[in-house]
GROMACS .gro file of C-alpha atoms in nm:
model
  379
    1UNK     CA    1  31.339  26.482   9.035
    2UNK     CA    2  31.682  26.455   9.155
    3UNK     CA    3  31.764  26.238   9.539
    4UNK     CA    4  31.422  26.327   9.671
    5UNK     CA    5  31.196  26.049   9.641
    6UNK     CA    6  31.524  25.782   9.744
    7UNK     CA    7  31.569  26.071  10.056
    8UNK     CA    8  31.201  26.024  10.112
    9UNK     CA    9  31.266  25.630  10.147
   10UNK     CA   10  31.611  25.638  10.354
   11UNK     CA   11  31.448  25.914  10.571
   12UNK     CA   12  31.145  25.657  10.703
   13UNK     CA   13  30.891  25.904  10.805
   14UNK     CA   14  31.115  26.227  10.863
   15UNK     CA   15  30.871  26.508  10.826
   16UNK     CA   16  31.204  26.742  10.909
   17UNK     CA   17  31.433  26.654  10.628
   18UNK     CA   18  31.127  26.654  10.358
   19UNK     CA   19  31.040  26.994  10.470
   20UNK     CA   20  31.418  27.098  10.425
   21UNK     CA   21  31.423  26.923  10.125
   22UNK     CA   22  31.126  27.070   9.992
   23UNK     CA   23  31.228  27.429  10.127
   24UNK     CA   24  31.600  27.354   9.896
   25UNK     CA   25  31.416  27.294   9.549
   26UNK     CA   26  30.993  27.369   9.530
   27UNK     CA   27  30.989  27.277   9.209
   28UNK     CA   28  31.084  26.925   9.254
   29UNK     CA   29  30.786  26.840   9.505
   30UNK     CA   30  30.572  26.694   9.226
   31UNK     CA   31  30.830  26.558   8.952
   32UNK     CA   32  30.889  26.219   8.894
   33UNK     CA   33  31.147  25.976   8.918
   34UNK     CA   34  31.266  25.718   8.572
   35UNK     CA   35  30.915  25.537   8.638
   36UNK     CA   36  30.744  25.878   8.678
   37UNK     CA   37  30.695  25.803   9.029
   38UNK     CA   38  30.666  26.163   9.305
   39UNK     CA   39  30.810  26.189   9.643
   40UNK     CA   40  30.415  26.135   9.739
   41UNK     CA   41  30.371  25.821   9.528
   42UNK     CA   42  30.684  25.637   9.667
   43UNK     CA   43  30.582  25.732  10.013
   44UNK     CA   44  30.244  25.597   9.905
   45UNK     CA   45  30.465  25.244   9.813
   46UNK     CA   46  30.653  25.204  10.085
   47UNK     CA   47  30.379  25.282  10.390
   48UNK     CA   48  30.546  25.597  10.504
   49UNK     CA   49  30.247  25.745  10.680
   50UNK     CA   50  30.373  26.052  10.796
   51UNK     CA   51  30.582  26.163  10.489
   52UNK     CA   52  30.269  26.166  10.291
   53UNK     CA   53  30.084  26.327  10.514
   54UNK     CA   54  30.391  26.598  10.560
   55UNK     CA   55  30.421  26.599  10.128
   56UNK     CA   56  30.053  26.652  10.090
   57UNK     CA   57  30.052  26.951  10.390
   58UNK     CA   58  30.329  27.099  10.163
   59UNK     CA   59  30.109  27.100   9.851
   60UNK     CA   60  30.209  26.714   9.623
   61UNK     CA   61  29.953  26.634   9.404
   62UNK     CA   62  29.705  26.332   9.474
   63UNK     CA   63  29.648  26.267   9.149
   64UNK     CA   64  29.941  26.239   8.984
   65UNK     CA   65  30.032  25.949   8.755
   66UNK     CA   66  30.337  25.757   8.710
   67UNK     CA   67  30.420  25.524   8.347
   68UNK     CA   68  30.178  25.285   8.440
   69UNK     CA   69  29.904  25.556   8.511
   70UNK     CA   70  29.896  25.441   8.874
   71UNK     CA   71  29.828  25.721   9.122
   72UNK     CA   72  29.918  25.671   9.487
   73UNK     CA   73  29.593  25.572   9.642
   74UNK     CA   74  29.633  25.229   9.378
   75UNK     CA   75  30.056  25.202   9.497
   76UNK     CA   76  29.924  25.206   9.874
   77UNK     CA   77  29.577  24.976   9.808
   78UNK     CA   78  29.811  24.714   9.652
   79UNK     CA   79  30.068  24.702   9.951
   80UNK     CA   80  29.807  24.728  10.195
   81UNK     CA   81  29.888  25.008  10.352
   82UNK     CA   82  29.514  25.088  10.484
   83UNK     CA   83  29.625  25.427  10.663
   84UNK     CA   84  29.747  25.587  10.397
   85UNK     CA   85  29.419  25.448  10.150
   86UNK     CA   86  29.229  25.683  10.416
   87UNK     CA   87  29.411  25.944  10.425
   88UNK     CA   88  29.441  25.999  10.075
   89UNK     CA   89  29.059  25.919  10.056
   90UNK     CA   90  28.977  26.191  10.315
   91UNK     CA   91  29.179  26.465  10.135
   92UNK     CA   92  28.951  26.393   9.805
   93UNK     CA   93  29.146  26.141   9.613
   94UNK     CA   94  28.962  26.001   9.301
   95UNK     CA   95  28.832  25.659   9.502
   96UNK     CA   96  28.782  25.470   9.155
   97UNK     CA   97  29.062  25.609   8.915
   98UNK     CA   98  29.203  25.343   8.657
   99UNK     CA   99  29.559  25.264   8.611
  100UNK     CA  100  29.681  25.162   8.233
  101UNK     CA  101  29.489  24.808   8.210
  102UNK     CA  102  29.155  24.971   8.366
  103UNK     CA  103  29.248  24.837   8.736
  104UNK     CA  104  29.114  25.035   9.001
  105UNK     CA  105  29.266  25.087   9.389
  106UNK     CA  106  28.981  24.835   9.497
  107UNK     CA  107  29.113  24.590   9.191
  108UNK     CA  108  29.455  24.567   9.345
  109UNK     CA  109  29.362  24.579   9.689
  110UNK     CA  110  29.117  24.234   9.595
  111UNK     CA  111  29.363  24.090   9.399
  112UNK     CA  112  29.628  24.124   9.709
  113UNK     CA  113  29.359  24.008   9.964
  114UNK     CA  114  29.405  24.309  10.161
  115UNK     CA  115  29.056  24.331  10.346
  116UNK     CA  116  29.129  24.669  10.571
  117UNK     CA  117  29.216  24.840  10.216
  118UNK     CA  118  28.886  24.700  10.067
  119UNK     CA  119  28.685  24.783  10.363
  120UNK     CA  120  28.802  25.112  10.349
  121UNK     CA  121  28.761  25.169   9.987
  122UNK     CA  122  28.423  25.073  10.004
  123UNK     CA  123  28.339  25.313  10.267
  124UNK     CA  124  28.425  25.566  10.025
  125UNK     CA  125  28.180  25.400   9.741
  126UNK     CA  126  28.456  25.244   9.502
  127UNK     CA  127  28.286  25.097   9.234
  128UNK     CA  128  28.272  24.699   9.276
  129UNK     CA  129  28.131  24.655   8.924
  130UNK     CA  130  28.400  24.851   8.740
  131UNK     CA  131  28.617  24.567   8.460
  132UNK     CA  132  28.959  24.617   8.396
  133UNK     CA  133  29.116  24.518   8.068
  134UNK     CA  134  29.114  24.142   8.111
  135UNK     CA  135  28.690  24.167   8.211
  136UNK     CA  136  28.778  24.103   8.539
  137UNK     CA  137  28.583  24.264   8.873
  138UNK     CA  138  28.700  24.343   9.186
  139UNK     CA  139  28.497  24.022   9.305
  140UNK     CA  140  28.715  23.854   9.002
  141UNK     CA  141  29.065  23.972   9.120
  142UNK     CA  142  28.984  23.807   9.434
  143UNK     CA  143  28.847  23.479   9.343
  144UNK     CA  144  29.123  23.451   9.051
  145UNK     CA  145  29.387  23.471   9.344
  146UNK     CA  146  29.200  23.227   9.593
  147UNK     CA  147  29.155  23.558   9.804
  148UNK     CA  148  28.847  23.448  10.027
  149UNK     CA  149  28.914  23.692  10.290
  150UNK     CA  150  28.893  23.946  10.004
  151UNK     CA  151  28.593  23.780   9.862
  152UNK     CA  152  28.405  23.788  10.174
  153UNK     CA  153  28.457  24.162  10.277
  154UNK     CA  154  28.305  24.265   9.941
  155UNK     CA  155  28.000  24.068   9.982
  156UNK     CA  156  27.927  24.154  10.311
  157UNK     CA  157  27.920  24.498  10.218
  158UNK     CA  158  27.588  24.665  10.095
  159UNK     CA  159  27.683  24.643   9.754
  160UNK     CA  160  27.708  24.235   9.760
  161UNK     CA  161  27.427  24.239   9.492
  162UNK     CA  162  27.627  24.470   9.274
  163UNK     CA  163  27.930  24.255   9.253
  164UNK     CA  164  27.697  23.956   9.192
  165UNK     CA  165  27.543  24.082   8.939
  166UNK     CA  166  27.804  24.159   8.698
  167UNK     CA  167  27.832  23.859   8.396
  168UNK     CA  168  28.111  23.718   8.273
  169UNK     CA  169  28.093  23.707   7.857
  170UNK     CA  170  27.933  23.428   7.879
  171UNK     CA  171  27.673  23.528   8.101
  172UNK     CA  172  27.755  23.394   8.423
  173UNK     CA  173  27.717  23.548   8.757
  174UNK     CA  174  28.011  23.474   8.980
  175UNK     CA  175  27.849  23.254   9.138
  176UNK     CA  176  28.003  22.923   8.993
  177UNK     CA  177  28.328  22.998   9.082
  178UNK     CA  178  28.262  23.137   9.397
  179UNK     CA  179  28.148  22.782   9.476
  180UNK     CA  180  28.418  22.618   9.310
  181UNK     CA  181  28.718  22.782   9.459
  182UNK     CA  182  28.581  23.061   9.706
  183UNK     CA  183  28.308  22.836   9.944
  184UNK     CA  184  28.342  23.104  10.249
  185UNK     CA  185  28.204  23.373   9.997
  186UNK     CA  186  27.941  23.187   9.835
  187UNK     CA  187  27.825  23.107  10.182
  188UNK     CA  188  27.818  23.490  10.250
  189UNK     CA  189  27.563  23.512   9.955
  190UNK     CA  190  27.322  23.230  10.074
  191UNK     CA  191  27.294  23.435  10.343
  192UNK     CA  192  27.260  23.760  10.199
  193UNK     CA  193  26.961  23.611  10.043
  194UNK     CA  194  26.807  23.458  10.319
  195UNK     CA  195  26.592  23.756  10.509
  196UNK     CA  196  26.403  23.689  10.861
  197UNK     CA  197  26.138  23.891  10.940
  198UNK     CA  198  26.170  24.105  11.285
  199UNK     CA  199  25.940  23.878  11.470
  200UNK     CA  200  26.034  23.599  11.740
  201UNK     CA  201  26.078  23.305  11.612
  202UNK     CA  202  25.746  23.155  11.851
  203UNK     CA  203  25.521  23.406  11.674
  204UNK     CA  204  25.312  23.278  11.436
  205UNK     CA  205  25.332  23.586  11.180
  206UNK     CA  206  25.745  23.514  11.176
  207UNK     CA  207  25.855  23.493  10.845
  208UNK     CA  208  26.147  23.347  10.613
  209UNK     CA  209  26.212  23.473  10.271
  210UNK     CA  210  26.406  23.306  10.052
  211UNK     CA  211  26.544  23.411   9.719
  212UNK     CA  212  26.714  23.184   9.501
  213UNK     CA  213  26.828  23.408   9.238
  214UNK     CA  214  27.191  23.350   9.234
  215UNK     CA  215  27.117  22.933   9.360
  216UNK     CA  216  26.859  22.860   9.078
  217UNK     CA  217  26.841  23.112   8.784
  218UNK     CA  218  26.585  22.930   8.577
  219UNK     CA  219  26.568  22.778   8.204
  220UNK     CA  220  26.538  23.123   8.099
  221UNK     CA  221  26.820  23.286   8.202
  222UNK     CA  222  27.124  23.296   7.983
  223UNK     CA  223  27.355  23.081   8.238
  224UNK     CA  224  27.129  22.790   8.103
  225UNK     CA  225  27.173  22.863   7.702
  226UNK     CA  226  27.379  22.570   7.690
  227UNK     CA  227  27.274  22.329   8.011
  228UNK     CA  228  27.127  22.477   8.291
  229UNK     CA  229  27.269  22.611   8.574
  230UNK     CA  230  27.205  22.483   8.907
  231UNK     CA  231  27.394  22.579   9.204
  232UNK     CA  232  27.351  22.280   9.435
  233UNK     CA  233  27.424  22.091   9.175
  234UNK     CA  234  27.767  22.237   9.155
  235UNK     CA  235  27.808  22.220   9.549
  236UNK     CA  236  27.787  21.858   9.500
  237UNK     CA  237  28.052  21.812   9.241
  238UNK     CA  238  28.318  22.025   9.377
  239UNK     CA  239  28.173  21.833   9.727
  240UNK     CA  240  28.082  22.171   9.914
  241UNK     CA  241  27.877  22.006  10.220
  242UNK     CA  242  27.858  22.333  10.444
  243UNK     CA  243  27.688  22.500  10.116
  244UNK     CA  244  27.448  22.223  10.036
  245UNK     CA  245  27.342  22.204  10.413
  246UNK     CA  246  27.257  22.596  10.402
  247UNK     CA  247  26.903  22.677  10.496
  248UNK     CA  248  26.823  22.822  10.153
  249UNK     CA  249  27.005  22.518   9.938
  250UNK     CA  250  26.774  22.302  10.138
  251UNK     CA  251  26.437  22.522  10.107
  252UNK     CA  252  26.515  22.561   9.722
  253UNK     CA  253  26.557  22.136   9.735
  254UNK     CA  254  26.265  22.088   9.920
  255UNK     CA  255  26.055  22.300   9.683
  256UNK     CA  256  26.169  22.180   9.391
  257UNK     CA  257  26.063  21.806   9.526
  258UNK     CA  258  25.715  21.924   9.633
  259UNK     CA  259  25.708  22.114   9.281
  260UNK     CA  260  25.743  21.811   9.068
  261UNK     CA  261  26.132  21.653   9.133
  262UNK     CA  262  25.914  21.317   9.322
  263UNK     CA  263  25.738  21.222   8.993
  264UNK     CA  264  26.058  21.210   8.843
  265UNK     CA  265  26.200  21.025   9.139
  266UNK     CA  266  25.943  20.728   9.152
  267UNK     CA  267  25.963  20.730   8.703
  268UNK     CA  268  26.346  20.647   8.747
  269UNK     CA  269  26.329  20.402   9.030
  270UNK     CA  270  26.005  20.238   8.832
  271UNK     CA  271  26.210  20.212   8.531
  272UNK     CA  272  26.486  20.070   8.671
  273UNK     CA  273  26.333  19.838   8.892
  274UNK     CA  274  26.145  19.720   8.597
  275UNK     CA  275  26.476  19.698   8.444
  276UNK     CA  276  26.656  19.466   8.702
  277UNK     CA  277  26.332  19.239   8.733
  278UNK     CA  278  26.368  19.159   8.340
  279UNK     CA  279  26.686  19.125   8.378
  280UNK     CA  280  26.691  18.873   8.672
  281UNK     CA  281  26.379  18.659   8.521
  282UNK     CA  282  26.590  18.638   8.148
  283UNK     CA  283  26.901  18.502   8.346
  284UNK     CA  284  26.642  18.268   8.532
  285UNK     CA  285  26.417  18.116   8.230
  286UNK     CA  286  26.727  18.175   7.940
  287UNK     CA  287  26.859  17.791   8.064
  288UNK     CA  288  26.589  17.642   7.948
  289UNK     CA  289  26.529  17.650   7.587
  290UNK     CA  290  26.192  17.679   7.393
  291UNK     CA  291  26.112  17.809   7.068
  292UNK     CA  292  26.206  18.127   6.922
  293UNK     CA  293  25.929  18.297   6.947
  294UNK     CA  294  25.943  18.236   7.324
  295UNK     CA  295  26.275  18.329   7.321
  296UNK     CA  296  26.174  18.675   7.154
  297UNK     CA  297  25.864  18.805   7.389
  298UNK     CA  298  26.144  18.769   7.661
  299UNK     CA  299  26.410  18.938   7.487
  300UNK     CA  300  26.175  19.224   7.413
  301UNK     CA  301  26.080  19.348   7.804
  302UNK     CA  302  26.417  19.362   7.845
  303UNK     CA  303  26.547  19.550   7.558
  304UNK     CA  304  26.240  19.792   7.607
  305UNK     CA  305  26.386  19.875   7.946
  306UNK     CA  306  26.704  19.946   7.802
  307UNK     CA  307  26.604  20.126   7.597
  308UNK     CA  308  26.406  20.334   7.785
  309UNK     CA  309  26.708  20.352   7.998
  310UNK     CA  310  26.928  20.442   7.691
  311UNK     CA  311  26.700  20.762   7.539
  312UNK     CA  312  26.724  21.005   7.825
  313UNK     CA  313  27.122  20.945   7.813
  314UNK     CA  314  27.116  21.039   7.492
  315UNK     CA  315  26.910  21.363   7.535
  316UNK     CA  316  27.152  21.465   7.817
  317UNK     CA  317  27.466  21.387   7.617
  318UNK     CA  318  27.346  21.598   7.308
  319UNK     CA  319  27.276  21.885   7.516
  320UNK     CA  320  27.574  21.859   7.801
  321UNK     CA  321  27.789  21.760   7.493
  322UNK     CA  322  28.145  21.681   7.620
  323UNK     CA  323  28.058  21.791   7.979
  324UNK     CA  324  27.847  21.499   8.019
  325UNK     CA  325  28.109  21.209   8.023
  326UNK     CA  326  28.278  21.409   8.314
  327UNK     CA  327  28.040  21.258   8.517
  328UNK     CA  328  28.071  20.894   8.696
  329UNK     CA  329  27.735  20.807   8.694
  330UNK     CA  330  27.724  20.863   8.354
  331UNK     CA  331  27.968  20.606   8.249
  332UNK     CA  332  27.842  20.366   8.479
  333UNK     CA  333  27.482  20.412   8.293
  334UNK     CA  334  27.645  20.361   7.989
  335UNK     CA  335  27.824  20.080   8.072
  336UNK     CA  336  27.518  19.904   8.221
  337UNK     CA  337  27.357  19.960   7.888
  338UNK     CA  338  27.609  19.810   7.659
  339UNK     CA  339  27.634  19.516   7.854
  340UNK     CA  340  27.274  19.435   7.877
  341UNK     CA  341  27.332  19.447   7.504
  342UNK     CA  342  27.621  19.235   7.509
  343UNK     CA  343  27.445  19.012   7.684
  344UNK     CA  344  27.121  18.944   7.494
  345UNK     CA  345  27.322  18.927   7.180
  346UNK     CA  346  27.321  18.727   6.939
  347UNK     CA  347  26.945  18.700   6.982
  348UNK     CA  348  26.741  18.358   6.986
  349UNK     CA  349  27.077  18.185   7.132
  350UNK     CA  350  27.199  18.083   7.471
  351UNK     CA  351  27.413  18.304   7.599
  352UNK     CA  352  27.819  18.207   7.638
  353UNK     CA  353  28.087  18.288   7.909
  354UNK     CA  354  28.142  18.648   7.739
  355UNK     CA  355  27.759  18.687   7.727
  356UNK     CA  356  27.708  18.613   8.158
  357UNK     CA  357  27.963  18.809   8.234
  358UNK     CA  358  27.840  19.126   8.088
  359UNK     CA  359  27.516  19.027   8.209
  360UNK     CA  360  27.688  19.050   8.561
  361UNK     CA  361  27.854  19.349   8.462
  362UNK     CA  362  27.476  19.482   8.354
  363UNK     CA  363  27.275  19.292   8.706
  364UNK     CA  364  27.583  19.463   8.961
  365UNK     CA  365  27.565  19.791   8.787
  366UNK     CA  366  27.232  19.821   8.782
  367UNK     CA  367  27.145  19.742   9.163
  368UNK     CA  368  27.438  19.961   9.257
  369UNK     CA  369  27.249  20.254   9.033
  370UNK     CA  370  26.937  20.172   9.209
  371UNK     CA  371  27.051  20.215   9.572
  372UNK     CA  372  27.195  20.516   9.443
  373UNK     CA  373  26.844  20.654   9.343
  374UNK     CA  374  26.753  20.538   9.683
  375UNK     CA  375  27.004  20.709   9.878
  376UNK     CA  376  26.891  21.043   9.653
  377UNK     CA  377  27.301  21.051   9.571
  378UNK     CA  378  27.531  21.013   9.254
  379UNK     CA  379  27.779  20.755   9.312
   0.00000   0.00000   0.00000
């Protein structure tokens, strides 16, 4: 290709000297450079509006290719050079064109956070649910790189339930990770899904539809093969108040309680109540010695509580496997448990120093577990 595409970047924008270069050697207008780079693609790189509108006028190809099989809508998408994304787009570039690892112009221009490029792009129907070689989406370049500006144009587009509805290979939506390190986009889904009917507020056909698709996908869907997937659930690990406090998180709550979560509510306070009542009267009465078989009927309430207590654990742990002990409240319920053990044992005999403490371990555990449940929060 000769000087031209380095006199296309010393000459910033010099429609004159391309046109007298071009008018010195034709032939040279669409070669490329050691990287395989044309005039048009480097002017593409380095923002210079005018020379590619000039090199295009004088006939460069849109489509050509360099070594990584990058044309030079992709080169200007990932520098953000929105002007020249349109211009090329409005003179029939190929919008959603791959480069060698399958990443399109609306790829780079996620995984750079430039939002005029995306906005752009989309205008001109890119394809959000298009994976490069690595299975990533658009929506995945720019939650990978923490890009929530990025994140947040692409959902607000139309095609928001396009992007959310391409699965990872294990079957999850995005929506996981949106919450985890992307909360301003996952809050631009709750209220994409979230519809108000055209009626005042005051009028008493007004309507709110919820859908909790993306919140709450049910047993049934393949996010819960392993343990199931619950988005507010999430929001309060990774401690995402503004998500939990959405109207839809708190509908889907509120059903969910109505539905059947209070019978489960008043069963765990019962049973733990229960719990710290046997526990209290055995510390009372275990001073005063009677027979064994006295000793035994009040052994027996309170290892029925435990293990009561105990099963459920158990269940969760076998089917959370390792995930489960990342969880405080889970320790804590173990650790109540083994020291209510440690405390009633060895059976039939009054309990020594060792013994009281972990039965103060068990009693201050316990109570703190219980105002938990009260509070409706995990400690």
């Amino acid at each position: 290709m000769g000087n031209h595409g380095n006199m296309v970047n010393r000459r910033n924008d010099n429609e004159n000297a391309i046109e007298i270069l071009y008018n010195a050697s034709q032939t040279e207008l669409n070669d490329g450079d050691d990287d395989g780079r044309t005039p048009l693609m480097l002017a593409c790189q380095t923002g210079n509006y005018k020379s590619v509108k000039t090199l295009h006028t004088l006939g460069a190809d849109i489509s050509a290719r360099d070594e990584d099989s990058c044309t030079g809508l992709i080169l200007a998408a990932r520098h953000g050079y929105a002007n020249i994304v349109k211009v090329l787009l409005d003179n029939y570039a190929e919008v959603n064109q791959i480069d060698k690892i399958k990443n399109t112009a609306l790829h780079v221009a996620c995984e750079q956070g430039h939002v005029d490029c995306i906005r752009i792009l989309l205008r001109y129907n890119a394809d959000v649910t298009q994976k490069n070689s690595y299975g990533c989406t658009p929506l995945g370049m720019a939650v990978d790189g923490n890009e929530s500006e990025g994140a947040v144009a692409l959902l607000s587009h139309s095609s928001w339930r396009d992007s959310m509805n391409v699965r990872n290979s294990e079957g999850f939506t995005p929506m996981k990770r949106l919450i985890q390190r992307c909360p301003e986009a996952a809050l631009v889904v709750l209220d994409n899904c979230v519809e108000y009917s055209k009626k005042k507020k005051d009028d008493p056909n007004f309507m709110i539809t919820f859908d909790y698709t993306y919140i709450d996908p049910g047993v049934d869907d393949i996010m819960s093969k392993k343990s199931r997937f619950y988005a507010p659930k999430a929001m309060a690990r990774y401690k995402r108040e503004s998500l939990l406090s959405h109207i839809l998180v708190q509908s889907n709550l509120t059903h969910k309680w109505l539905e059947r979560g209070y019978i489960y509510f008043y069963i765990n306070f019962l049973v733990f109540f229960a719990y710290l009542c046997c526990l209290q009267f055995f510390s009372i009465m275990m001073p005063k010695i009677t027979t064994n078989v006295l000793d035994n009927v009040r052994q027996c309430p309170l290892l029925l509580n435990d293990t009561l207590l105990a099963d459920p654990a158990v269940v969760a742990q076998h089917k959370e496997g390792w995930k489960y002990f990342t969880a405080l409240d889970n320790w804590l319920s173990w650790t109540m448990i083994i020291a209510t053990i440690v405390f009633l044992v060895p059976f039939n005999n009054l309990p020594c120093l060792n013994n009281w403490r972990a039965g103060w371990i068990a009693a201050a555990l316990g109570w703190l577990m219980l105002m938990n449940i009260l509070r409706g929060s995990v400690p």
